[in-house]
PDB file of C-alpha atoms and ligand atoms in Angstrom:
ATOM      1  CA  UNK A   1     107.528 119.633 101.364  1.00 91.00           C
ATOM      2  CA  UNK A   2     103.852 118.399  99.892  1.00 96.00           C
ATOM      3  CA  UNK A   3     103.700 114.364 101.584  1.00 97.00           C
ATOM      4  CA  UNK A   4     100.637 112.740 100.684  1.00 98.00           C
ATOM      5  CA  UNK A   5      99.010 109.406 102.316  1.00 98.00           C
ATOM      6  CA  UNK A   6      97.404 106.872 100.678  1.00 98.00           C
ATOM      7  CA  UNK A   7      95.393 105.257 102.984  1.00 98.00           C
ATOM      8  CA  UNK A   8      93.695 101.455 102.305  1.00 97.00           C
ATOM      9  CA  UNK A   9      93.388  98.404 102.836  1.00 97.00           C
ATOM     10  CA  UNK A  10      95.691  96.764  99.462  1.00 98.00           C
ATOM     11  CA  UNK A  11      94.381  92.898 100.395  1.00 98.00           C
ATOM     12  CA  UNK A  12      96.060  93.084  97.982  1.00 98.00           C
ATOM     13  CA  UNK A  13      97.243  96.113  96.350  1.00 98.00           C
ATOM     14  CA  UNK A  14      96.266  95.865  92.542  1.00 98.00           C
ATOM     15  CA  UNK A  15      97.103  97.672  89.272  1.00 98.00           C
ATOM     16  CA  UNK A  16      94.634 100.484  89.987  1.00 98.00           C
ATOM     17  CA  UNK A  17      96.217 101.391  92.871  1.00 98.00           C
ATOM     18  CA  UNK A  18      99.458 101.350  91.506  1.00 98.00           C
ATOM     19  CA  UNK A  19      97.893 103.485  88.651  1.00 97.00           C
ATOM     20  CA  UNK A  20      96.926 105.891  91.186  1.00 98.00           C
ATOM     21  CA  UNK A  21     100.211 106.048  92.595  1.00 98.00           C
ATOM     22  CA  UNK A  22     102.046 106.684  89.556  1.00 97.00           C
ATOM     23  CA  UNK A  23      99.870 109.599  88.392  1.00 97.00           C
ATOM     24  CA  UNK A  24     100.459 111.047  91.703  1.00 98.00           C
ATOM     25  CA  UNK A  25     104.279 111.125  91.708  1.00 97.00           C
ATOM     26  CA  UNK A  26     104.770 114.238  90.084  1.00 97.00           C
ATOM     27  CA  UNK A  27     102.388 115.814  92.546  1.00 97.00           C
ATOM     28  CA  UNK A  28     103.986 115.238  95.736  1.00 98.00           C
ATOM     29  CA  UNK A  29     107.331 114.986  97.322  1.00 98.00           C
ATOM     30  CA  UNK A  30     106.396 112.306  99.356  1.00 98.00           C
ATOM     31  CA  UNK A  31     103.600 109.607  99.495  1.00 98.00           C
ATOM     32  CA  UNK A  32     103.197 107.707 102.047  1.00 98.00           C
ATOM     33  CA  UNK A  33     101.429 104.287 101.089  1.00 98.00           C
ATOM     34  CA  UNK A  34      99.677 103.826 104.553  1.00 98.00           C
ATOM     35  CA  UNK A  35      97.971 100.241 105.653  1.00 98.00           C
ATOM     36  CA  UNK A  36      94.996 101.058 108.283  1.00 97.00           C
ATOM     37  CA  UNK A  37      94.402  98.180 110.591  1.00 95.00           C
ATOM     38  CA  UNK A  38      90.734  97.723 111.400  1.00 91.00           C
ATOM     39  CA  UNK A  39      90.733  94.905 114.106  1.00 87.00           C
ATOM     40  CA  UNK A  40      87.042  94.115 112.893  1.00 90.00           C
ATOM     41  CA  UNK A  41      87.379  93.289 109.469  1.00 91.00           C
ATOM     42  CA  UNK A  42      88.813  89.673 107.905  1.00 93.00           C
ATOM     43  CA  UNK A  43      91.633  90.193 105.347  1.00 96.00           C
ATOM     44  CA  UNK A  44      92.774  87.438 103.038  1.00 96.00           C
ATOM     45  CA  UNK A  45      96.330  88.522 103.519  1.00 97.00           C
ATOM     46  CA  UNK A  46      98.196  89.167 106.625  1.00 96.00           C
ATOM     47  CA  UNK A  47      99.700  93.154 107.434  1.00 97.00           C
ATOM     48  CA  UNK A  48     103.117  91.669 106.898  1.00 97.00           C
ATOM     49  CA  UNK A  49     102.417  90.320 104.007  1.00 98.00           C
ATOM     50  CA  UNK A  50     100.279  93.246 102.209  1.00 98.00           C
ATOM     51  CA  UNK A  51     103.431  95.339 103.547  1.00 98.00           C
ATOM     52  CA  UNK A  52     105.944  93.189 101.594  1.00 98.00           C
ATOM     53  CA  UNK A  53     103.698  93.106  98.115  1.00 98.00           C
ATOM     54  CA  UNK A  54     103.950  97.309  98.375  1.00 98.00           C
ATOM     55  CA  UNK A  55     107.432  97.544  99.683  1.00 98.00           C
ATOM     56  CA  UNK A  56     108.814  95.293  96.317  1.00 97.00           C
ATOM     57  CA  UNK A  57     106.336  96.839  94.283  1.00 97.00           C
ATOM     58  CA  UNK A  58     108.020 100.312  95.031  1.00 97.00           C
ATOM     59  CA  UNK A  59     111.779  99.270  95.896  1.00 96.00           C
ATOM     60  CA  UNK A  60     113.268 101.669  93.531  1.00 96.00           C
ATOM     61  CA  UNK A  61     110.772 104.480  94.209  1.00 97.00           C
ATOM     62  CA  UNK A  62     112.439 106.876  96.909  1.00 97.00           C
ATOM     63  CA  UNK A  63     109.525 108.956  97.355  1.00 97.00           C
ATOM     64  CA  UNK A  64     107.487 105.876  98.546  1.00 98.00           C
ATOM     65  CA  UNK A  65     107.138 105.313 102.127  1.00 98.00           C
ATOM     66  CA  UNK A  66     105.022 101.949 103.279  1.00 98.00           C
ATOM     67  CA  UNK A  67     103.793 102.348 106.781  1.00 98.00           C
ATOM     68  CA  UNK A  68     100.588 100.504 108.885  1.00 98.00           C
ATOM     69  CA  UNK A  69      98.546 102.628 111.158  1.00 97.00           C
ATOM     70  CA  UNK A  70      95.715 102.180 113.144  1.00 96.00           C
ATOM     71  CA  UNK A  71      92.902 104.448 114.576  1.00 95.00           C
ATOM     72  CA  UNK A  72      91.953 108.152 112.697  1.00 96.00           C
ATOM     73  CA  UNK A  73      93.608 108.814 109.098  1.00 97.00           C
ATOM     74  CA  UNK A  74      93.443 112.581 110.176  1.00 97.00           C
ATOM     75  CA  UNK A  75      95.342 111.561 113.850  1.00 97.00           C
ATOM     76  CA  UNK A  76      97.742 109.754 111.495  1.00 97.00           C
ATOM     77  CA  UNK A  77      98.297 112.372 109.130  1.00 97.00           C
ATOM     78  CA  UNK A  78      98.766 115.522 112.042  1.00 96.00           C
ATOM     79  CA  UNK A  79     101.288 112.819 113.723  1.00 96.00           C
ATOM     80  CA  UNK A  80     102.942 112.738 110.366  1.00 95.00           C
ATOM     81  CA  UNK A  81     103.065 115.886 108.815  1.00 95.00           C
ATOM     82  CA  UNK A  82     100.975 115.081 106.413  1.00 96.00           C
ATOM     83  CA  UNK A  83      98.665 117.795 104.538  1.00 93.00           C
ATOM     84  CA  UNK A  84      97.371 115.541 101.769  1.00 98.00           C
ATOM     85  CA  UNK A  85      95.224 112.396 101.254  1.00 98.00           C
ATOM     86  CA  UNK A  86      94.946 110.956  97.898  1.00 98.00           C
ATOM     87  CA  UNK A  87      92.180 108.576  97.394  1.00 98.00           C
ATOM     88  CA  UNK A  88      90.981 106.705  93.641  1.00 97.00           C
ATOM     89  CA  UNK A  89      87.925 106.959  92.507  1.00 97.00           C
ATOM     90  CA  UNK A  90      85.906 104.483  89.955  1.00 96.00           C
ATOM     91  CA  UNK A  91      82.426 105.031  89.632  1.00 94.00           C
ATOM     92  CA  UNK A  92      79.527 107.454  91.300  1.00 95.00           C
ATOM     93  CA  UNK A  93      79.433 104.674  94.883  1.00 94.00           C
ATOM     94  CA  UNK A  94      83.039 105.333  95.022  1.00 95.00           C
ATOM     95  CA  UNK A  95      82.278 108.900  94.760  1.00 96.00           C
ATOM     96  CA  UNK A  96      79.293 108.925  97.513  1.00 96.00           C
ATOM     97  CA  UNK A  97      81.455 107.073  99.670  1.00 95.00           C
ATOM     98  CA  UNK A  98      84.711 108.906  99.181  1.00 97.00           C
ATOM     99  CA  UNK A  99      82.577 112.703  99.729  1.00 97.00           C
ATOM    100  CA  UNK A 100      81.011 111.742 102.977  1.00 97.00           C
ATOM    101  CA  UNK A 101      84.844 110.610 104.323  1.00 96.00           C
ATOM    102  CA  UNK A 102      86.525 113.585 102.575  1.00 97.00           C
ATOM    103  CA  UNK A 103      84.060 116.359 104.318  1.00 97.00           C
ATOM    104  CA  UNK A 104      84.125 114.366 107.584  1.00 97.00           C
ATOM    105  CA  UNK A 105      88.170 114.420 107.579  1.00 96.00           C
ATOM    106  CA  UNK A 106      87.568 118.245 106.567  1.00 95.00           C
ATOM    107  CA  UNK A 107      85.627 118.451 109.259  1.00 95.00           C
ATOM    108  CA  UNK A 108      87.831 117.129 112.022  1.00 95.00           C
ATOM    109  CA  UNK A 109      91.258 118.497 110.440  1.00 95.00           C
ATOM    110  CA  UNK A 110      92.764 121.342 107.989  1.00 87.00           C
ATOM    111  CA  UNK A 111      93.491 117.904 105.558  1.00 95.00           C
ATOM    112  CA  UNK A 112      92.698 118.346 101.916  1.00 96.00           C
ATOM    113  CA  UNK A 113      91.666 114.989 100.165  1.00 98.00           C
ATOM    114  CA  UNK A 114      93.024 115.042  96.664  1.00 98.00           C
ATOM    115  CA  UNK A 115      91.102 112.564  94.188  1.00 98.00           C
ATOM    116  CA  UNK A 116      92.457 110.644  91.429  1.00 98.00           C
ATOM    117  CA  UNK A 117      89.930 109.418  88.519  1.00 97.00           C
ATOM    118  CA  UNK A 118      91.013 105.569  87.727  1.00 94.00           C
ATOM    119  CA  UNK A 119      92.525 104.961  84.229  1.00 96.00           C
ATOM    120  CA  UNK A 120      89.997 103.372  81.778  1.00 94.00           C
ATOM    121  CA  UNK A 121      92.099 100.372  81.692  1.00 95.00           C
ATOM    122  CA  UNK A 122      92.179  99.899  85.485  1.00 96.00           C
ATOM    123  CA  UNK A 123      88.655 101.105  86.433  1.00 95.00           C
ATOM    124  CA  UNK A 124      86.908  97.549  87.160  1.00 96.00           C
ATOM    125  CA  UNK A 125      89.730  96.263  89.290  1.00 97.00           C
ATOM    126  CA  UNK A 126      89.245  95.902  92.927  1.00 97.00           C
ATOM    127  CA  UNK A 127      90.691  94.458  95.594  1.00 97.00           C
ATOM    128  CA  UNK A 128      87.350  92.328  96.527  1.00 96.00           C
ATOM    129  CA  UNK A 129      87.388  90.830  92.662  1.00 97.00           C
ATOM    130  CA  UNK A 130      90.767  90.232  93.051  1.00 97.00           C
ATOM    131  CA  UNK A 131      90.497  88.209  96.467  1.00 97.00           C
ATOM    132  CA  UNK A 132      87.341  86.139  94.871  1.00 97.00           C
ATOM    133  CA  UNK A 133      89.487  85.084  91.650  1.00 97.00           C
ATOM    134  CA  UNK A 134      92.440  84.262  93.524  1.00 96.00           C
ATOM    135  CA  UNK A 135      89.997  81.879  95.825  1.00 96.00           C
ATOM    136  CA  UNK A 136      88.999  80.270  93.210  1.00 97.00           C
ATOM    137  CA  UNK A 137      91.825  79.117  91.402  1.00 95.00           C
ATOM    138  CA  UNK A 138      91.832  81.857  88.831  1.00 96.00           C
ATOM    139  CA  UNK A 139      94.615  83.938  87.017  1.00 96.00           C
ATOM    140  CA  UNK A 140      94.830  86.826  88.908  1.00 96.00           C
ATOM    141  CA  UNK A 141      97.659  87.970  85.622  1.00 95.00           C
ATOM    142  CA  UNK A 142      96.658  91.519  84.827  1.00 95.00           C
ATOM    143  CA  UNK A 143      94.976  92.553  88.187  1.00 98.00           C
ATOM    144  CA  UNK A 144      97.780  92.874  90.548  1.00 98.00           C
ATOM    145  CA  UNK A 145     101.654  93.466  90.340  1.00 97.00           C
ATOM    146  CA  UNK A 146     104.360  90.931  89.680  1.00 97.00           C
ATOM    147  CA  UNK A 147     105.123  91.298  93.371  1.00 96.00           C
ATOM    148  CA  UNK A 148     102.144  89.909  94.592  1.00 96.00           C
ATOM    149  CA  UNK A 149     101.778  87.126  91.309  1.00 94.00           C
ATOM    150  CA  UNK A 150     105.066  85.960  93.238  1.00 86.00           C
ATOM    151  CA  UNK A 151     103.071  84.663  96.133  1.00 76.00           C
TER     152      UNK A 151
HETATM  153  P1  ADP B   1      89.661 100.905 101.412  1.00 78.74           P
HETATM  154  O1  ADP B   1      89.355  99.721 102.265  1.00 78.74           O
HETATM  155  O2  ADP B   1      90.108 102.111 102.168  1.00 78.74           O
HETATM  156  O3  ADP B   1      88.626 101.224 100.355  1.00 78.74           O
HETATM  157  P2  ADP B   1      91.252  99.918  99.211  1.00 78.74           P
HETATM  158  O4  ADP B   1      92.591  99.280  99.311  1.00 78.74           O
HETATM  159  O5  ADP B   1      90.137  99.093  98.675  1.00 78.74           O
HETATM  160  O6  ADP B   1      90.982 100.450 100.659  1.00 78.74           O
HETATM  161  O7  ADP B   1      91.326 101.225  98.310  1.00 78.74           O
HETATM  162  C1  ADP B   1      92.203 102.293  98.611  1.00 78.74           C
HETATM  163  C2  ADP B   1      91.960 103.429  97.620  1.00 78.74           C
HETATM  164  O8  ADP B   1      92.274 102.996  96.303  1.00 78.74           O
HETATM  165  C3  ADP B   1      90.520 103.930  97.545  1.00 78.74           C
HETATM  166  O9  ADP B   1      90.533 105.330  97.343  1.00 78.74           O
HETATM  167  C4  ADP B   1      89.962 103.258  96.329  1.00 78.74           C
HETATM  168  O10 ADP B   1      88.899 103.996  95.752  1.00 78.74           O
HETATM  169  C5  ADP B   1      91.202 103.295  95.448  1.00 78.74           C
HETATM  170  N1  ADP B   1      91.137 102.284  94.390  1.00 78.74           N
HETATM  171  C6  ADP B   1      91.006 100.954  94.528  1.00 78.74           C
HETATM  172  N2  ADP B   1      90.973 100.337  93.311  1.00 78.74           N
HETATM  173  C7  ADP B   1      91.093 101.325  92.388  1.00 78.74           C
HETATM  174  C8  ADP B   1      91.103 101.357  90.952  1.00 78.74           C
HETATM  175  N3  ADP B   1      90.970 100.261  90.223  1.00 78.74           N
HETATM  176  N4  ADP B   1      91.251 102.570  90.348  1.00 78.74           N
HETATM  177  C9  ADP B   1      91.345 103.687  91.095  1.00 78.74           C
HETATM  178  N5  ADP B   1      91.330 103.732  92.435  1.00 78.74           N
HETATM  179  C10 ADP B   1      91.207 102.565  93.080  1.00 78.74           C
END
């Protein structure tokens, strides 16, 4: 069976991540949309919350699994069964900082990182963007699914 993780943060997940997810469907059996808890960083949304936007999001999707995990990706991914990471990438920083994780999860497992190159019509949404429009008071329409426009 080919099970893929998606590791991330998603505060909150947007339409480029779901883009991401969707193109990888046909590629895996399994993908496991995986929350990493970092005690030191500040989300705007809580776990349980960024949990429930997925978990709608992908209600109807049976080969979508929503778990949290904290620590290693690779430790998460031996512990799972997992042989694949899939990862998005937007522009050349995304690339320079997706190679230097990629080789060092090479480097401490057998775990292939499979990249995904945004859709033109998702590439300038992020999750940061996102949380600074949504501050502010604007429409955050177009940049994240209808599960987390609930909210
Ligand atoms: P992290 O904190 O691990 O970067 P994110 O939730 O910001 O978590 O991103 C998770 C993954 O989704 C990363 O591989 C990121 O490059 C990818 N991603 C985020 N936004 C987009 C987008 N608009 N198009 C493609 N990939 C994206």
């Amino acid at each position: 069976m080919r099970k893929a993780i998606f590791p991330g943060s998603f505060d909150p997940i947007t339409l480029g991540h779901v883009d991401i997810v969707n193109r990888a469907l046909p590629l895996f059996d399994e993908i496991i949309i995986a929350i990493g808890v970092n005690a030191d960083k500040k989300y705007m949304f809580s776990l349980e919350e960024r949990v429930n936007f997925i978990k709608e999001n992908y209600k109807d999707f049976p080969k979508i699994k929503v778990t949290t995990y904290s620590g290693l990706t690779t430790d998460y991914c031996q512990k799972e069964e997992v042989d694949f990471i899939l990862r998005g990438l937007r522009n050349p920083a995304d690339f320079e900082f997706e190679k230097a994780i990629a080789q060092t999860n090479r480097k401490l497992s057998n775990i292939e990182t499979v990249f995904l190159l945004t859709s033109h019509d998702t590439a300038f949404i992020s999750s940061s963007i996102v949380r600074d429009v949504y501050r502010h008071g604007g429409d955050i329409t177009g940049f994240v699914p209808k599960s987390v426009l609930k909210k």
